[in-house]
PDB file of C-alpha atoms and ligand atoms in Angstrom:
ATOM      1  CA  MET A  27      41.646-134.843  47.586  1.00  0.00           C
ATOM      2  CA  GLY A  28      43.498-133.908  50.678  1.00  0.00           C
ATOM      3  CA  GLN A  29      44.881-135.343  53.763  1.00  0.00           C
ATOM      4  CA  ILE A  30      45.684-139.042  54.209  1.00  0.00           C
ATOM      5  CA  THR A  31      44.803-140.259  57.661  1.00  0.00           C
ATOM      6  CA  GLU A  32      45.837-143.654  58.858  1.00  0.00           C
ATOM      7  CA  PRO A  33      43.304-145.555  61.029  1.00  0.00           C
ATOM      8  CA  GLN A  34      45.556-145.496  64.096  1.00  0.00           C
ATOM      9  CA  THR A  35      45.669-141.703  64.069  1.00  0.00           C
ATOM     10  CA  CYS A  36      42.126-141.124  62.833  1.00  0.00           C
ATOM     11  CA  PHE A  37      40.011-139.188  65.368  1.00  0.00           C
ATOM     12  CA  ILE A  38      36.860-141.202  64.461  1.00  0.00           C
ATOM     13  CA  CYS A  39      38.669-144.546  64.697  1.00  0.00           C
ATOM     14  CA  ARG A  40      40.119-143.579  68.108  1.00  0.00           C
ATOM     15  CA  LYS A  41      36.644-142.660  69.239  1.00  0.00           C
ATOM     16  CA  HIS A  42      35.296-146.121  68.157  1.00  0.00           C
ATOM     17  CA  ASN A  43      38.204-147.772  69.948  1.00  0.00           C
ATOM     18  CA  GLY A  44      37.378-145.950  73.195  1.00  0.00           C
ATOM     19  CA  GLU A  45      40.537-143.866  73.245  1.00  0.00           C
ATOM     20  CA  ILE A  46      38.342-140.679  72.994  1.00  0.00           C
ATOM     21  CA  ASP A  47      34.969-140.557  74.829  1.00  0.00           C
ATOM     22  CA  SER A  48      31.967-139.795  72.657  1.00  0.00           C
ATOM     23  CA  PRO A  49      29.928-137.219  74.604  1.00  0.00           C
ATOM     24  CA  GLY A  50      26.959-139.038  76.075  1.00  0.00           C
ATOM     25  CA  GLY A  51      28.242-142.368  74.867  1.00  0.00           C
ATOM     26  CA  ALA A  52      27.162-144.331  71.857  1.00  0.00           C
ATOM     27  CA  VAL A  53      23.589-143.587  70.908  1.00  0.00           C
ATOM     28  CA  TYR A  54      23.452-146.450  68.500  1.00  0.00           C
ATOM     29  CA  GLU A  55      26.040-149.122  67.667  1.00  0.00           C
ATOM     30  CA  ASP A  56      26.005-152.396  65.805  1.00  0.00           C
ATOM     31  CA  GLU A  57      28.518-154.597  64.011  1.00  0.00           C
ATOM     32  CA  TRP A  58      29.022-152.116  61.175  1.00  0.00           C
ATOM     33  CA  VAL A  59      28.332-148.585  62.417  1.00  0.00           C
ATOM     34  CA  PHE A  60      28.604-146.197  65.420  1.00  0.00           C
ATOM     35  CA  ALA A  61      26.447-143.121  66.157  1.00  0.00           C
ATOM     36  CA  GLY A  62      27.054-140.611  68.933  1.00  0.00           C
ATOM     37  CA  HIS A  63      26.440-136.876  69.692  1.00  0.00           C
ATOM     38  CA  ALA A  64      28.693-134.161  68.279  1.00  0.00           C
ATOM     39  CA  PHE A  65      31.368-132.698  70.488  1.00  0.00           C
ATOM     40  CA  ILE A  66      31.032-129.319  72.129  1.00  0.00           C
ATOM     41  CA  PRO A  67      32.946-126.999  69.720  1.00  0.00           C
ATOM     42  CA  ASP A  68      36.348-125.804  70.879  1.00  0.00           C
ATOM     43  CA  GLY A  69      35.996-122.590  72.845  1.00  0.00           C
ATOM     44  CA  LYS A  70      32.292-123.040  73.570  1.00  0.00           C
ATOM     45  CA  ASP A  71      30.423-124.286  76.568  1.00  0.00           C
ATOM     46  CA  THR A  72      27.510-125.847  74.749  1.00  0.00           C
ATOM     47  CA  ALA A  73      26.634-127.820  71.642  1.00  0.00           C
ATOM     48  CA  TYR A  74      23.563-127.777  69.419  1.00  0.00           C
ATOM     49  CA  LEU A  75      21.447-130.529  71.064  1.00  0.00           C
ATOM     50  CA  GLY A  76      20.734-133.527  68.890  1.00  0.00           C
ATOM     51  CA  MET A  77      23.468-133.029  66.347  1.00  0.00           C
ATOM     52  CA  LEU A  78      24.536-136.653  65.787  1.00  0.00           C
ATOM     53  CA  LEU A  79      27.201-138.322  63.763  1.00  0.00           C
ATOM     54  CA  LEU A  80      26.781-141.742  62.178  1.00  0.00           C
ATOM     55  CA  GLU A  81      29.935-143.442  60.990  1.00  0.00           C
ATOM     56  CA  PRO A  82      30.984-146.818  59.601  1.00  0.00           C
ATOM     57  CA  LYS A  83      33.347-148.647  61.933  1.00  0.00           C
ATOM     58  CA  ARG A  84      35.760-149.331  59.121  1.00  0.00           C
ATOM     59  CA  HIS A  85      38.084-146.480  58.165  1.00  0.00           C
ATOM     60  CA  VAL A  86      36.682-145.474  54.799  1.00  0.00           C
ATOM     61  CA  ALA A  87      36.348-141.980  53.302  1.00  0.00           C
ATOM     62  CA  ASN A  88      33.133-142.060  51.399  1.00  0.00           C
ATOM     63  CA  TRP A  89      29.947-144.010  50.522  1.00  0.00           C
ATOM     64  CA  ILE A  90      31.753-145.277  47.441  1.00  0.00           C
ATOM     65  CA  ASP A  91      34.002-147.360  49.687  1.00  0.00           C
ATOM     66  CA  LEU A  92      31.294-149.140  51.663  1.00  0.00           C
ATOM     67  CA  SER A  93      30.436-152.791  51.301  1.00  0.00           C
ATOM     68  CA  ASP A  94      26.755-153.576  50.735  1.00  0.00           C
ATOM     69  CA  ALA A  95      26.437-154.663  54.349  1.00  0.00           C
ATOM     70  CA  GLU A  96      27.957-151.389  55.541  1.00  0.00           C
ATOM     71  CA  GLY A  97      25.709-149.360  53.280  1.00  0.00           C
ATOM     72  CA  GLU A  98      22.682-151.183  54.490  1.00  0.00           C
ATOM     73  CA  ALA A  99      23.679-150.777  58.052  1.00  0.00           C
ATOM     74  CA  MET A 100      24.277-146.996  57.476  1.00  0.00           C
ATOM     75  CA  GLY A 101      20.838-146.552  55.928  1.00  0.00           C
ATOM     76  CA  ARG A 102      19.032-148.525  58.528  1.00  0.00           C
ATOM     77  CA  ALA A 103      20.734-146.654  61.333  1.00  0.00           C
ATOM     78  CA  ALA A 104      20.114-143.287  59.749  1.00  0.00           C
ATOM     79  CA  ALA A 105      16.406-143.941  59.406  1.00  0.00           C
ATOM     80  CA  ARG A 106      16.081-145.195  62.968  1.00  0.00           C
ATOM     81  CA  ILE A 107      18.102-142.330  64.365  1.00  0.00           C
ATOM     82  CA  ALA A 108      16.041-139.795  62.399  1.00  0.00           C
ATOM     83  CA  ARG A 109      12.776-141.232  63.877  1.00  0.00           C
ATOM     84  CA  ALA A 110      14.337-141.068  67.346  1.00  0.00           C
ATOM     85  CA  LEU A 111      15.280-137.392  66.858  1.00  0.00           C
ATOM     86  CA  LYS A 112      11.788-136.541  65.613  1.00  0.00           C
ATOM     87  CA  LYS A 113      10.263-138.124  68.706  1.00  0.00           C
ATOM     88  CA  VAL A 114      12.743-137.068  71.436  1.00  0.00           C
ATOM     89  CA  CYS A 115      13.653-133.626  70.087  1.00  0.00           C
ATOM     90  CA  ARG A 116      10.254-132.992  68.546  1.00  0.00           C
ATOM     91  CA  ALA A 117      12.104-132.164  65.309  1.00  0.00           C
ATOM     92  CA  GLU A 118       9.992-130.666  62.568  1.00  0.00           C
ATOM     93  CA  HIS A 119      12.573-131.882  60.018  1.00  0.00           C
ATOM     94  CA  VAL A 120      15.771-134.007  60.211  1.00  0.00           C
ATOM     95  CA  TYR A 121      18.798-133.244  58.008  1.00  0.00           C
ATOM     96  CA  THR A 122      21.391-135.659  56.925  1.00  0.00           C
ATOM     97  CA  PHE A 123      24.622-134.350  55.550  1.00  0.00           C
ATOM     98  CA  VAL A 124      27.891-135.879  54.343  1.00  0.00           C
ATOM     99  CA  LEU A 125      30.560-133.356  53.512  1.00  0.00           C
ATOM    100  CA  GLY A 126      33.927-134.998  54.206  1.00  0.00           C
ATOM    101  CA  HIS A 127      36.019-131.868  53.962  1.00  0.00           C
ATOM    102  CA  SER A 128      38.014-132.167  57.125  1.00  0.00           C
ATOM    103  CA  ILE A 129      38.502-135.883  57.991  1.00  0.00           C
ATOM    104  CA  ASP A 130      38.731-138.837  55.641  1.00  0.00           C
ATOM    105  CA  HIS A 131      36.520-141.185  57.657  1.00  0.00           C
ATOM    106  CA  LEU A 132      32.947-141.127  56.459  1.00  0.00           C
ATOM    107  CA  HIS A 133      30.626-139.348  58.936  1.00  0.00           C
ATOM    108  CA  MET A 134      27.045-138.462  58.360  1.00  0.00           C
ATOM    109  CA  PHE A 135      25.550-135.595  60.289  1.00  0.00           C
ATOM    110  CA  ILE A 136      22.016-136.299  61.362  1.00  0.00           C
ATOM    111  CA  ILE A 137      20.547-133.017  62.763  1.00  0.00           C
ATOM    112  CA  PRO A 138      17.088-132.057  63.942  1.00  0.00           C
ATOM    113  CA  ARG A 139      15.622-128.817  62.826  1.00  0.00           C
ATOM    114  CA  TYR A 140      13.592-127.464  65.755  1.00  0.00           C
ATOM    115  CA  PRO A 141      10.176-125.918  65.324  1.00  0.00           C
ATOM    116  CA  ASP A 142      10.279-122.134  64.685  1.00  0.00           C
ATOM    117  CA  THR A 143      13.768-122.199  63.237  1.00  0.00           C
ATOM    118  CA  PRO A 144      13.892-119.143  60.971  1.00  0.00           C
ATOM    119  CA  ARG A 145      14.123-119.868  57.281  1.00  0.00           C
ATOM    120  CA  GLU A 146      17.525-118.200  56.987  1.00  0.00           C
ATOM    121  CA  PHE A 147      18.981-120.904  59.296  1.00  0.00           C
ATOM    122  CA  TRP A 148      17.579-123.876  57.344  1.00  0.00           C
ATOM    123  CA  GLY A 149      20.165-126.250  55.958  1.00  0.00           C
ATOM    124  CA  LEU A 150      23.823-126.329  56.562  1.00  0.00           C
ATOM    125  CA  ASN A 151      23.822-123.475  59.112  1.00  0.00           C
ATOM    126  CA  VAL A 152      20.881-124.771  61.130  1.00  0.00           C
ATOM    127  CA  ASP A 153      23.135-124.871  64.242  1.00  0.00           C
ATOM    128  CA  ASP A 154      23.858-121.119  63.928  1.00  0.00           C
ATOM    129  CA  TRP A 155      20.342-120.264  65.005  1.00  0.00           C
ATOM    130  CA  PRO A 156      20.803-118.410  68.332  1.00  0.00           C
ATOM    131  CA  GLY A 157      17.376-119.738  69.523  1.00  0.00           C
ATOM    132  CA  ALA A 158      18.259-123.353  69.025  1.00  0.00           C
ATOM    133  CA  PRO A 159      18.399-125.673  72.098  1.00  0.00           C
ATOM    134  CA  ARG A 160      21.962-126.060  73.230  1.00  0.00           C
ATOM    135  CA  GLY A 161      23.434-127.814  76.195  1.00  0.00           C
ATOM    136  CA  GLY A 162      26.609-128.836  78.000  1.00  0.00           C
ATOM    137  CA  ILE A 163      27.793-132.290  78.751  1.00  0.00           C
ATOM    138  CA  GLU A 164      25.048-133.069  81.227  1.00  0.00           C
ATOM    139  CA  GLU A 165      22.254-132.114  78.844  1.00  0.00           C
ATOM    140  CA  ILE A 166      24.009-134.131  76.094  1.00  0.00           C
ATOM    141  CA  GLU A 167      24.165-137.158  78.428  1.00  0.00           C
ATOM    142  CA  ASP A 168      20.461-136.816  79.210  1.00  0.00           C
ATOM    143  CA  LEU A 169      19.529-136.483  75.581  1.00  0.00           C
ATOM    144  CA  CYS A 170      21.636-139.502  74.517  1.00  0.00           C
ATOM    145  CA  GLU A 171      19.950-141.553  77.187  1.00  0.00           C
ATOM    146  CA  ASP A 172      16.469-140.560  75.811  1.00  0.00           C
ATOM    147  CA  LEU A 173      17.602-141.299  72.323  1.00  0.00           C
ATOM    148  CA  ARG A 174      18.880-144.756  73.322  1.00  0.00           C
ATOM    149  CA  SER A 175      15.510-145.479  74.935  1.00  0.00           C
ATOM    150  CA  ALA A 176      13.714-144.366  71.821  1.00  0.00           C
ATOM    151  CA  LEU A 177      15.918-146.625  69.639  1.00  0.00           C
ATOM    152  CA  GLU A 178      15.261-149.738  71.686  1.00  0.00           C
TER     153      GLU A 178
HETATM  154 ZN1   ZN B  29      39.081-143.665  60.807  1.00  0.00          ZN
END
């Protein structure tokens, strides 16, 4: 148990409200959920391409707080997004992680593992592989456009 974040100050809620731009725009959005690309980390010029975040629109901390409709929407979106990543990024595997250590608004990481990723980078540190495809905002925008097309 940690920080208590009110929806009006929550980074994820502010992104959903349009106060903060999601890089590349929404990749997937419906009544219940929002998915977009991860931000470029502070102090870096590029992000691991294809690292997506899927979030319920309602400010809840964990799966245990979701309604059935929200849970269904999360699962449906995760499956569709994983298929799009496999196709667009030619992922050999797609990870889904929920950690929830730093912000109390549920967010699922959906991350492609690229072919030839060395075994020591499999799992939570897949984005540490120096050989992974990375890109700045223009590459992120292009990828998000391709993912939206694949999701239609
Ligand atoms: Zn929130």
